[in-house]
């Protein structure tokens, strides 16, 4: 029989959002996690969600978020609520000593996120944001590549983009275009990933300055539908990203180092769940007549045992289990979240100030 | 027996530059062109060049550029000289009624290029720059894709990059790092391609403004070794490019339209000469659980009958043959050259003015 410390981490989900269906499956697939409860503002909705998402027969359904938070048999909460509700509910989650896996963007701004961070620290709970792709085994392989002084060298330039074409219904009614719900719009939703990928490739070293690109598109309510920015480090490294709700699905990374290059076209959600690929080249140059490349670049295929979101749940649950065994919460993840949010804030400020360079201060 | 108008176009090469080896082969491979002469400042160098590059036995070698230009049996001149020498020699070529295929960047600035343009117009000769990739059959296929309102829609964002790692010898002695030779440095050499690709994808519609990225790297003589810029159109389209002599070889295009996306990693020089590929997706979206893409993107492989530089020579020679048959020079190519140079100038000006937006005026 498993001792409590080896037992699966018991998850409660607050809010029956669309994305929570994916996370429910991920919790089911993660070997060290179990779906214990779901709460919605209506008991019926929670019940239907649990049924539709293969919750175990003994899982509980709640008609209020508070009721779930009072449940002593829940270790961790997945929070897929709109960003504007994060600070309130994340703090409640922490105060109830539940570990917190929360959707991105983590907050409307860093000041709000710091309130969440403080609550998590004071209550000794783990905090992690729901950026799934960083947990894909492909990402670990790519990280080895970009960290390799021989194969990649020092990063010099990088471009990352994420766009998808919201339909008329999305652009009118989705929470991500509503200033009172996910007020950061495409910057918070899609730009989050581009920014994270840039930080990831830079070993999470913050840039010195961030400058928004001219030409962001805002809706009538002032929510960003598309924008871009450049990030600059003192040593001349430059990274750019673009994000949009107004263009066809694209999620590319091109990262170029002094010795190597990395490219992929599906960094956030791999084309297929079971495997994911990326391209690299190292010290490529032209052949003598400049009619081809030597050596030829390589494509690398990485298979996944469980989907990347289940890898995320597994890692989060591992950290929670460690805490139950007396370890401290892992600081790496909230620090990465905060850095990502800092850049989001800087891009927004740069847009508001007419594309001024914004200095990044931790 | 071929009449004169159907005969192969007779090429003279002025300057035994490295790149001229590639063009010599291209002229040999193009069905409507023939290598007739090469001139260098030394007769020995010209003779060696002709021998090493499979010139026909009856080809002539000259120890001065002027002598080649006086040769009545030459129809067209390929000009691979350093950019700072373009205006002088291109004007001579035109005045001698030779058609002109010239290396890029076409001039140190648009004012200089306009002198060349005027000479070509006054003398009724064809002008084309040596941007080879636009003549690859792959490029024509990709153009069909990005021009298709259903498969691609309206372009929204684009990123293009070209870098290669110059070694210590290159960074010290190559003509492309010398202010008095190819004074536009990486911007003129590598940035030319990124700018051209952006214009190409925009159907050669000039942007409204161009803004250089912060953080260009210049050598001690003030020559650009790496830089980037963003191009902006009134309808919100944004394109970015980066170019560098200081980073591993990378030549990516990511172009995103309202309905489709295009990507490739070898747009300037295909990995292999015989075939070239690119990726597209149209109206891709996530599957229901957001765990994969529907439909999956496609890779397209295009085979080439002759190398892209030979396609370029073939097209140029076709236009020259048309002129011999009474047609006017094709205006399209010099216009495209001028637009590319205009953007080069704007990026340079933007850097000089502290990254100010530069308005583009034709």
XYZ file of C-alpha atoms in Angstrom:
724
model
C 0.000 0.000 0.000
C 1.317 3.442 -0.851
C 2.204 5.709 2.047
C 0.638 9.157 1.940
C 3.886 10.674 0.659
C 3.968 8.280 -2.304
C 0.274 8.621 -3.055
C -0.908 10.389 -6.160
C -1.416 14.130 -5.777
C -5.145 14.862 -5.534
C -6.228 17.634 -7.889
C -9.230 19.891 -7.696
C -10.153 22.006 -10.714
C -11.711 25.409 -10.170
C -13.743 26.447 -13.184
C -15.027 24.174 -15.921
C -13.224 26.033 -18.695
C -12.566 24.481 -22.081
C -8.847 24.164 -21.382
C -9.682 22.267 -18.168
C -10.803 19.335 -20.322
C -7.251 18.976 -21.577
C -5.843 19.270 -18.061
C -8.338 16.729 -16.720
C -7.014 14.242 -19.220
C -3.443 15.198 -18.358
C -4.083 14.629 -14.646
C -5.579 11.248 -15.523
C -2.538 10.357 -17.627
C 0.097 11.555 -15.158
C 1.208 8.564 -13.056
C 1.420 10.566 -9.826
C -1.795 12.628 -10.019
C -5.471 11.932 -9.641
C -8.630 13.920 -10.392
C -10.349 14.444 -7.052
C -12.858 17.232 -7.601
C -14.144 19.933 -9.871
C -15.972 23.108 -8.928
C -18.082 25.364 -11.063
C -20.393 28.189 -10.169
C -23.201 25.735 -10.978
C -23.332 22.226 -9.559
C -24.901 20.986 -12.779
C -22.033 22.312 -14.856
C -19.512 20.724 -12.521
C -21.352 17.408 -12.640
C -21.510 17.457 -16.423
C -17.844 18.376 -16.629
C -16.826 15.491 -14.370
C -18.910 13.063 -16.430
C -17.623 14.304 -19.756
C -13.994 14.201 -18.626
C -13.723 10.723 -17.126
C -13.439 11.755 -13.506
C -13.148 8.708 -11.202
C -16.431 7.596 -9.600
C -15.322 8.885 -6.188
C -14.407 12.358 -7.475
C -16.396 15.163 -5.933
C -18.308 17.914 -7.661
C -18.872 21.326 -6.131
C -21.227 24.159 -7.013
C -18.855 26.776 -5.613
C -15.113 27.355 -5.736
C -15.033 27.995 -1.972
C -16.502 24.579 -1.223
C -13.754 22.859 -3.189
C -11.111 24.896 -1.395
C -12.503 23.701 1.953
C -12.079 20.076 0.935
C -9.250 18.649 3.073
C -8.732 15.781 0.634
C -7.396 17.984 -2.135
C -3.665 18.658 -2.407
C -3.489 20.870 -5.449
C -5.704 23.121 -7.507
C -5.639 23.730 -11.224
C -6.886 27.256 -11.900
C -8.088 27.915 -15.467
C -10.136 31.014 -14.618
C -9.900 34.249 -16.626
C -6.773 36.245 -15.789
C -8.687 39.004 -14.032
C -9.832 36.461 -11.425
C -6.381 34.996 -10.802
C -5.228 37.190 -7.958
C -8.377 36.635 -5.891
C -8.618 32.896 -6.359
C -4.931 32.063 -6.407
C -4.528 33.765 -3.041
C -7.501 31.784 -1.655
C -5.969 28.574 -2.992
C -2.666 29.316 -1.271
C -4.338 30.342 1.980
C -6.130 26.994 1.986
C -2.667 25.374 1.703
C -3.372 23.921 -1.721
C -0.578 23.830 -4.276
C -1.317 25.910 -7.335
C -1.082 25.057 -11.021
C -2.453 28.109 -12.785
C -3.146 29.074 -16.374
C -1.177 31.740 -18.123
C -0.896 34.671 -18.201
C -0.420 34.358 -14.457
C -1.840 37.822 -13.724
C -2.820 41.105 -15.299
C 0.559 42.530 -14.224
C 3.560 41.792 -12.063
C 2.178 43.689 -9.068
C -0.809 41.335 -9.017
C 1.410 38.319 -9.521
C 3.553 39.392 -6.584
C 0.456 39.206 -4.377
C -0.031 35.626 -5.542
C 3.648 34.835 -5.033
C 3.569 36.211 -1.502
C 0.533 34.120 -0.614
C 2.184 30.996 -1.993
C 5.414 31.686 -0.125
C 3.656 32.419 3.155
C 1.692 29.214 2.886
C 4.511 27.029 1.657
C 2.712 25.873 -1.491
C 4.165 25.136 -4.902
C 3.304 27.498 -7.730
C 3.649 26.623 -11.408
C 2.071 28.148 -14.483
C 0.422 26.058 -17.172
C 2.998 26.526 -19.945
C 2.977 22.977 -21.223
C 5.566 22.944 -23.993
C 8.491 23.512 -21.653
C 7.716 20.087 -20.166
C 7.841 18.233 -23.476
C 10.860 15.913 -23.694
C 11.622 17.634 -26.997
C 12.165 20.875 -25.079
C 14.743 19.210 -22.841
C 16.600 17.926 -25.911
C 16.478 21.333 -27.561
C 17.733 22.893 -24.324
C 20.757 20.602 -24.406
C 21.399 21.811 -27.927
C 21.127 25.549 -27.230
C 23.202 25.142 -24.064
C 26.004 23.379 -25.914
C 28.961 25.709 -26.525
C 30.156 23.541 -29.405
C 26.931 22.788 -31.228
C 25.149 26.103 -30.628
C 27.511 28.584 -28.983
C 26.229 31.930 -27.764
C 22.735 32.939 -28.809
C 22.834 35.951 -31.149
C 19.372 36.361 -32.641
C 16.026 34.715 -32.164
C 12.529 35.043 -33.520
C 9.439 33.438 -32.112
C 5.867 33.789 -33.240
C 2.484 32.489 -32.305
C -0.662 33.375 -34.150
C -4.007 31.781 -34.733
C -6.989 33.091 -36.626
C -9.837 33.785 -34.250
C -13.192 33.515 -36.010
C -15.922 36.164 -35.790
C -17.374 34.552 -32.664
C -13.964 34.440 -30.975
C -13.170 38.041 -31.852
C -16.530 39.144 -30.474
C -17.078 36.992 -27.425
C -14.017 35.086 -26.289
C -12.776 36.002 -22.816
C -9.412 36.787 -24.420
C -10.827 39.850 -26.192
C -12.671 41.203 -23.151
C -10.911 43.913 -21.116
C -12.549 42.769 -17.860
C -11.619 39.080 -18.306
C -8.335 38.330 -20.109
C -7.476 41.968 -20.616
C -3.990 41.232 -21.943
C -5.533 39.821 -25.120
C -3.196 38.283 -27.673
C -0.160 39.550 -25.754
C -1.119 37.606 -22.641
C -2.465 34.573 -24.435
C -0.223 34.081 -27.482
C 2.627 36.483 -26.713
C 3.181 34.682 -23.406
C 4.587 31.750 -25.335
C 6.879 33.749 -27.575
C 8.260 35.598 -24.566
C 8.691 32.377 -22.630
C 10.511 30.776 -25.530
C 12.904 33.717 -25.738
C 13.601 33.576 -22.005
C 14.011 29.811 -22.265
C 16.615 30.113 -25.032
C 18.409 32.799 -23.028
C 18.584 30.588 -19.946
C 16.026 32.924 -18.368
C 18.404 35.857 -18.365
C 16.194 38.939 -18.504
C 16.824 41.370 -21.361
C 18.032 44.858 -20.599
C 15.293 46.538 -22.635
C 12.061 45.676 -24.400
C 10.624 47.697 -27.284
C 7.171 47.087 -28.720
C 6.848 47.016 -32.502
C 4.869 49.738 -34.182
C 1.516 48.662 -35.545
C -0.200 46.663 -32.797
C -3.872 46.008 -33.533
C -6.344 46.689 -30.729
C -10.067 46.036 -30.643
C -12.623 48.717 -29.805
C -12.301 47.975 -26.119
C -8.544 48.497 -26.315
C -7.571 44.827 -26.034
C -4.499 43.799 -28.048
C -5.346 41.505 -30.965
C -1.850 41.455 -32.429
C 1.494 42.940 -31.536
C 5.197 42.243 -31.416
C 8.316 43.401 -29.659
C 12.067 43.164 -29.619
C 14.136 42.230 -26.578
C 17.710 43.416 -26.194
C 20.619 42.320 -24.040
C 23.783 44.293 -23.380
C 25.965 41.940 -25.380
C 24.048 42.593 -28.608
C 21.671 39.646 -28.454
C 18.343 40.542 -30.059
C 15.142 38.548 -29.937
C 11.842 39.393 -31.560
C 8.400 37.929 -31.199
C 5.006 38.454 -32.732
C 1.620 37.303 -31.524
C -1.783 37.567 -33.085
C -5.395 36.465 -33.058
C -5.679 37.713 -36.648
C -3.446 35.400 -38.661
C -3.295 31.746 -39.512
C -1.821 29.319 -37.017
C 1.945 29.644 -36.863
C 4.225 28.829 -33.945
C 7.824 29.077 -35.069
C 11.092 29.466 -33.287
C 14.272 30.372 -35.122
C 17.227 30.703 -32.760
C 20.707 31.389 -34.054
C 23.879 31.045 -32.055
C 27.470 31.664 -32.958
C 27.909 27.988 -33.908
C 24.447 26.579 -34.448
C 20.813 27.149 -35.322
C 17.541 25.723 -34.050
C 14.203 25.794 -35.814
C 10.769 24.374 -35.226
C 7.248 25.068 -36.358
C 5.096 23.729 -33.566
C 6.806 24.684 -30.354
C 3.674 25.248 -28.259
C 1.485 22.372 -29.399
C 3.328 19.728 -31.425
C 1.628 18.803 -34.684
C 1.067 15.287 -33.293
C 0.868 14.307 -29.669
C 3.060 11.212 -29.842
C 6.168 12.764 -31.318
C 7.666 16.124 -32.041
C 10.572 17.245 -34.147
C 12.981 20.112 -34.545
C 15.762 21.113 -36.904
C 19.332 21.969 -36.079
C 22.493 22.811 -37.912
C 25.977 23.355 -36.558
C 28.779 25.263 -38.255
C 27.028 25.011 -41.596
C 28.528 26.865 -44.460
C 28.305 26.932 -48.228
C 30.075 24.428 -50.408
C 32.925 25.759 -52.531
C 30.750 27.065 -55.368
C 28.058 28.367 -52.970
C 25.478 26.041 -54.477
C 24.543 24.070 -51.342
C 25.121 23.610 -47.608
C 27.829 21.638 -45.857
C 27.004 19.831 -43.679
C 23.268 19.453 -44.236
C 21.002 20.376 -41.288
C 19.357 17.598 -39.288
C 15.793 16.899 -38.243
C 15.408 15.314 -34.815
C 12.290 13.417 -33.793
C 11.469 12.984 -30.119
C 8.778 10.581 -28.985
C 6.742 11.265 -25.871
C 5.572 8.616 -23.412
C 2.780 10.840 -22.148
C 1.508 14.136 -23.623
C 3.417 17.288 -22.677
C 0.604 18.533 -20.460
C 0.739 15.231 -18.557
C 4.515 15.716 -18.256
C 3.737 19.099 -16.714
C 1.283 17.597 -14.230
C 3.792 14.858 -13.432
C 6.543 17.393 -12.703
C 4.236 19.588 -10.652
C 2.988 16.566 -8.695
C 6.540 15.407 -8.107
C 7.362 18.769 -6.536
C 4.205 18.657 -4.415
C 5.089 15.154 -3.234
C 8.556 16.422 -2.307
C 7.004 19.190 -0.247
C 4.820 16.649 1.530
C 8.067 14.849 2.321
C 9.550 17.966 3.867
C 11.166 19.769 0.918
C 10.693 23.454 0.193
C 8.688 24.549 -2.848
C 10.748 24.736 -6.053
C 11.478 28.429 -6.689
C 12.418 27.991 -10.342
C 8.880 27.895 -11.698
C 7.422 31.001 -10.016
C 10.577 32.919 -10.939
C 10.129 31.953 -14.594
C 6.469 32.949 -14.444
C 7.376 36.309 -12.962
C 10.020 36.977 -15.599
C 7.548 36.188 -18.352
C 4.985 38.507 -16.800
C 7.605 41.248 -16.456
C 8.194 41.194 -20.199
C 4.448 41.162 -20.898
C 4.125 44.266 -18.730
C 7.045 45.931 -20.521
C 5.571 45.300 -23.979
C 2.238 46.740 -22.862
C 3.925 49.785 -21.337
C 6.036 50.296 -24.448
C 2.903 50.285 -26.598
C 1.198 52.740 -24.253
C 4.235 55.035 -24.336
C 4.507 55.174 -28.102
C 7.003 52.319 -28.528
C 9.539 53.624 -26.059
C 12.287 51.257 -24.925
C 11.393 49.936 -21.479
C 14.167 48.979 -19.100
C 13.615 45.660 -17.369
C 14.083 45.658 -13.633
C 13.628 42.537 -11.567
C 21.253 27.256 -88.233
C 20.248 29.725 -85.549
C 19.597 33.279 -86.638
C 21.347 35.967 -84.642
C 18.208 36.672 -82.634
C 17.956 33.057 -81.524
C 21.633 32.716 -80.759
C 22.876 32.346 -77.231
C 23.562 35.592 -75.403
C 27.313 36.200 -75.212
C 28.480 37.058 -71.691
C 31.548 38.906 -70.592
C 32.538 38.866 -66.927
C 34.223 41.905 -65.441
C 36.258 40.936 -62.409
C 37.431 37.464 -61.468
C 35.667 37.477 -58.112
C 34.912 34.279 -56.207
C 31.215 34.586 -56.923
C 31.990 34.837 -60.652
C 32.971 31.156 -60.602
C 29.396 30.286 -59.729
C 28.056 32.586 -62.411
C 30.441 31.188 -65.011
C 28.993 27.754 -64.381
C 25.475 29.187 -64.487
C 26.128 30.813 -67.859
C 27.479 27.497 -69.116
C 24.378 25.669 -67.871
C 21.806 28.164 -69.176
C 20.648 26.990 -72.602
C 20.524 30.489 -74.079
C 23.795 31.915 -72.791
C 27.465 31.439 -73.528
C 30.697 32.493 -71.827
C 32.476 34.794 -74.268
C 35.061 36.661 -72.247
C 36.461 37.509 -68.860
C 38.400 40.580 -67.845
C 40.571 41.099 -64.834
C 43.024 43.847 -63.964
C 45.704 41.268 -64.751
C 45.710 39.193 -67.916
C 47.184 36.278 -66.029
C 44.373 36.288 -63.512
C 41.805 36.433 -66.327
C 43.515 33.568 -68.148
C 43.639 31.433 -65.038
C 40.012 32.215 -64.281
C 38.904 31.196 -67.789
C 40.853 27.936 -67.517
C 39.568 27.090 -64.050
C 35.961 27.802 -64.990
C 35.557 25.832 -68.199
C 35.372 28.754 -70.595
C 34.973 27.607 -74.220
C 38.229 27.478 -76.224
C 37.217 30.536 -78.255
C 36.435 32.657 -75.208
C 38.545 35.778 -74.865
C 40.524 36.974 -71.887
C 41.268 40.609 -71.189
C 43.710 42.319 -68.878
C 41.463 45.353 -68.486
C 37.752 45.912 -68.014
C 37.743 48.600 -70.703
C 39.065 46.173 -73.327
C 36.248 43.737 -72.653
C 33.706 46.543 -72.911
C 35.088 47.444 -76.345
C 34.510 43.891 -77.585
C 31.650 44.055 -80.117
C 30.988 40.347 -79.773
C 29.728 40.620 -76.225
C 26.011 41.146 -75.548
C 25.896 41.234 -71.811
C 28.156 41.796 -68.855
C 28.085 40.160 -65.466
C 29.458 42.600 -62.885
C 30.661 41.052 -59.614
C 32.824 43.997 -58.558
C 32.696 45.494 -55.040
C 29.681 47.722 -54.536
C 31.713 50.918 -54.403
C 32.788 50.289 -58.033
C 29.289 49.591 -59.350
C 28.250 53.048 -60.395
C 31.399 53.660 -62.449
C 31.470 50.334 -64.222
C 27.763 49.774 -64.604
C 27.467 53.112 -66.375
C 30.366 52.170 -68.687
C 28.707 48.838 -69.435
C 25.453 50.560 -70.354
C 27.215 53.191 -72.452
C 28.868 50.381 -74.380
C 25.336 49.030 -75.047
C 25.952 45.881 -73.084
C 23.118 44.439 -71.018
C 23.897 44.339 -67.330
C 23.592 41.549 -64.799
C 25.051 42.952 -61.607
C 25.748 41.669 -58.128
C 23.849 42.921 -55.141
C 23.721 45.290 -53.404
C 23.281 47.190 -56.644
C 24.820 50.386 -55.256
C 25.917 52.121 -52.090
C 22.624 54.039 -52.102
C 19.614 54.799 -54.273
C 21.089 58.015 -55.641
C 23.986 56.019 -57.077
C 21.639 53.347 -58.380
C 19.572 55.997 -60.121
C 22.679 56.997 -62.076
C 23.020 53.378 -63.204
C 19.324 53.173 -64.006
C 19.493 56.310 -66.118
C 22.462 54.996 -68.081
C 20.660 51.715 -68.754
C 17.485 53.478 -69.816
C 19.309 55.874 -72.092
C 21.146 53.030 -73.755
C 18.219 50.643 -73.966
C 19.929 47.827 -72.055
C 18.438 45.323 -69.684
C 19.338 45.607 -66.022
C 18.925 42.797 -63.514
C 20.520 42.205 -60.142
C 22.041 38.891 -59.174
C 19.474 37.772 -56.607
C 19.326 34.140 -57.605
C 16.722 32.639 -55.313
C 13.842 34.546 -56.864
C 14.496 32.578 -60.067
C 14.271 29.153 -58.415
C 11.160 27.247 -59.534
C 10.431 26.789 -55.833
C 10.039 30.549 -55.536
C 7.432 30.573 -58.292
C 5.491 27.841 -56.499
C 5.719 29.673 -53.208
C 4.567 32.840 -54.942
C 1.461 31.042 -56.139
C 0.821 30.039 -52.571
C 1.246 33.482 -50.994
C -0.802 35.044 -53.791
C -3.704 32.651 -53.257
C -6.567 34.327 -51.370
C -7.874 30.947 -50.242
C -4.704 29.157 -49.246
C -2.787 32.132 -47.835
C -5.032 35.201 -47.740
C -3.605 38.594 -46.812
C -0.089 38.675 -45.427
C -0.098 39.797 -41.777
C 3.360 39.134 -40.358
C 6.639 37.947 -41.739
C 10.111 37.301 -40.486
C 13.170 36.677 -42.589
C 16.742 36.174 -41.519
C 20.084 35.514 -43.070
C 23.236 35.061 -41.090
C 26.510 33.308 -41.572
C 29.518 33.176 -39.308
C 32.416 34.984 -40.880
C 35.738 33.637 -39.632
C 38.557 35.824 -38.322
C 39.996 36.237 -41.834
C 36.592 37.256 -43.231
C 35.941 39.727 -40.437
C 39.354 41.295 -40.960
C 39.871 41.271 -44.711
C 36.727 40.475 -46.700
C 35.574 43.255 -49.008
C 32.241 43.125 -47.200
C 33.734 44.545 -44.003
C 35.670 47.322 -45.742
C 34.047 50.770 -45.811
C 35.668 51.658 -49.148
C 34.584 48.415 -50.910
C 31.264 46.887 -49.818
C 30.550 49.583 -47.293
C 27.018 48.368 -46.598
C 28.450 45.335 -44.820
C 26.030 42.709 -43.577
C 23.075 44.955 -44.403
C 23.994 45.128 -48.081
C 25.188 41.557 -48.375
C 22.894 39.505 -46.133
C 20.142 42.001 -45.354
C 19.562 42.458 -49.075
C 18.020 38.997 -49.183
C 15.790 39.438 -46.164
C 14.519 42.745 -47.540
C 13.990 41.228 -50.973
C 12.059 38.322 -49.490
C 9.806 40.700 -47.605
C 9.133 42.762 -50.738
C 8.570 39.546 -52.682
C 5.938 38.316 -50.215
C 4.277 41.735 -50.293
C 4.055 41.699 -54.059
C 6.714 44.414 -54.071
C 4.453 46.917 -52.343
C 6.786 49.248 -50.481
C 6.235 49.630 -46.736
C 5.177 52.965 -45.323
C 7.947 53.057 -42.742
C 11.114 51.209 -41.828
C 12.584 51.145 -38.321
C 15.992 49.686 -37.537
C 16.264 47.454 -34.480
C 18.339 48.635 -31.586
C 21.628 46.846 -31.120
C 23.310 46.716 -34.542
C 26.936 45.618 -34.362
C 29.472 47.683 -36.324
C 33.165 47.081 -36.793
C 35.821 49.645 -35.968
C 35.510 51.167 -39.418
C 31.775 51.631 -38.919
C 30.678 48.816 -41.233
C 27.551 46.943 -40.135
C 28.279 43.352 -39.075
C 24.761 42.611 -37.861
C 21.469 44.456 -37.699
C 17.750 44.095 -38.129
C 14.693 46.177 -38.885
C 10.941 46.155 -39.009
C 8.880 47.218 -42.024
C 5.369 48.554 -41.597
C 2.429 49.004 -43.956
C -0.645 51.101 -43.316
C -2.933 48.110 -43.007
C -1.033 46.734 -40.016
C 1.230 44.338 -41.873
C 4.571 44.005 -40.089
C 7.692 42.319 -41.373
C 11.012 41.948 -39.593
C 14.393 40.817 -40.777
C 17.787 40.249 -39.255
C 21.136 39.864 -40.954
C 24.524 39.059 -39.577
C 28.091 38.027 -40.268
C 28.384 36.980 -36.614
C 26.024 34.036 -36.266
C 25.740 30.544 -37.655
C 24.200 30.058 -41.086
C 20.456 30.554 -40.998
C 18.180 31.649 -43.817
C 14.586 31.349 -42.701
C 11.350 32.820 -43.898
C 8.192 32.621 -41.843
C 5.275 34.361 -43.551
C 1.808 34.316 -42.040
C -1.353 35.294 -43.838
C -4.929 35.427 -42.703
C -5.504 31.895 -44.025
C -2.125 30.298 -44.440
C 1.511 30.128 -43.466
C 4.745 29.573 -45.362
C 8.071 28.499 -43.918
C 11.444 27.540 -45.258
C 14.988 27.313 -43.956
C 17.120 27.727 -47.052
C 15.482 30.433 -49.100
C 18.650 31.987 -50.535
C 20.722 28.900 -51.278
C 18.743 25.635 -51.118
C 20.382 22.932 -49.016
C 20.810 20.852 -52.171
C 21.008 22.119 -55.703
C 18.694 19.580 -57.337
C 15.636 20.111 -55.186
C 14.270 22.506 -52.648
C 11.385 22.318 -50.233
C 9.079 24.529 -48.229
C 6.321 24.092 -45.676
C 2.785 25.390 -45.819
C -0.367 25.158 -43.806
C -3.804 26.509 -44.565
C -6.540 27.201 -42.034
C -4.832 25.016 -39.487
C -6.309 24.928 -36.056
C -6.134 22.809 -32.954
C -8.032 19.583 -32.579
C -10.862 19.564 -30.046
C -8.691 18.915 -26.997
C -5.913 21.248 -28.234
C -3.434 18.392 -28.386
C -2.548 18.523 -32.079
C -3.064 20.334 -35.377
C -5.834 19.848 -37.932
C -5.035 19.577 -40.764
C -1.336 18.806 -40.569
C 1.002 21.154 -42.477
C 2.560 19.994 -45.728
C 6.098 19.866 -47.021
C 6.469 20.531 -50.741
C 9.513 19.457 -52.707
C 10.355 21.202 -55.975
C 12.962 19.795 -58.315
C 15.052 22.049 -60.501
C 16.175 21.258 -64.043
C 19.060 23.690 -63.837
C 20.427 25.474 -60.742
C 18.656 28.654 -59.666
C 21.545 30.852 -60.811
C 21.298 29.256 -64.256
C 17.548 29.970 -64.184
C 18.475 33.582 -63.510
C 20.896 33.689 -66.430
C 18.284 32.003 -68.633
C 15.655 34.612 -67.729
C 18.065 37.494 -68.181
C 19.225 36.107 -71.535
C 15.624 35.624 -72.649
C 14.962 39.308 -71.977
C 18.140 40.302 -73.817
C 17.113 38.157 -76.779
C 13.720 39.856 -76.757
C 15.418 43.234 -76.879
C 17.525 42.078 -79.819
C 14.229 41.190 -81.451
C 12.869 44.684 -80.888
C 11.291 44.546 -77.436
C 11.893 47.112 -74.729
C 13.907 46.195 -71.632
C 11.813 44.605 -68.883
C 11.200 47.274 -66.238
C 10.216 44.856 -63.510
C 13.734 43.870 -62.490
C 15.333 47.296 -62.093
C 12.257 48.454 -60.194
C 12.614 45.562 -57.769
C 16.319 46.322 -57.381
C 15.560 49.959 -56.643
C 12.911 49.077 -54.053
C 15.330 46.757 -52.286
C 18.007 49.449 -52.265
C 15.491 51.990 -50.944
C 14.853 49.815 -47.898
C 18.591 49.247 -47.395
C 19.054 53.012 -47.381
C 16.192 53.467 -44.917
C 17.589 50.909 -42.476
C 20.973 52.576 -42.614
C 19.423 56.005 -42.081
C 17.308 54.721 -39.212
C 20.418 53.348 -37.495
C 22.233 56.642 -38.047
C 19.290 58.571 -36.608
C 18.996 56.534 -33.430
C 16.385 54.074 -34.704
C 13.936 56.662 -35.934
C 11.103 55.468 -38.181
C 11.998 56.338 -41.784
C 9.219 57.054 -44.234
C 9.654 55.300 -47.566
C 9.219 57.476 -50.634
C 9.588 56.104 -54.125
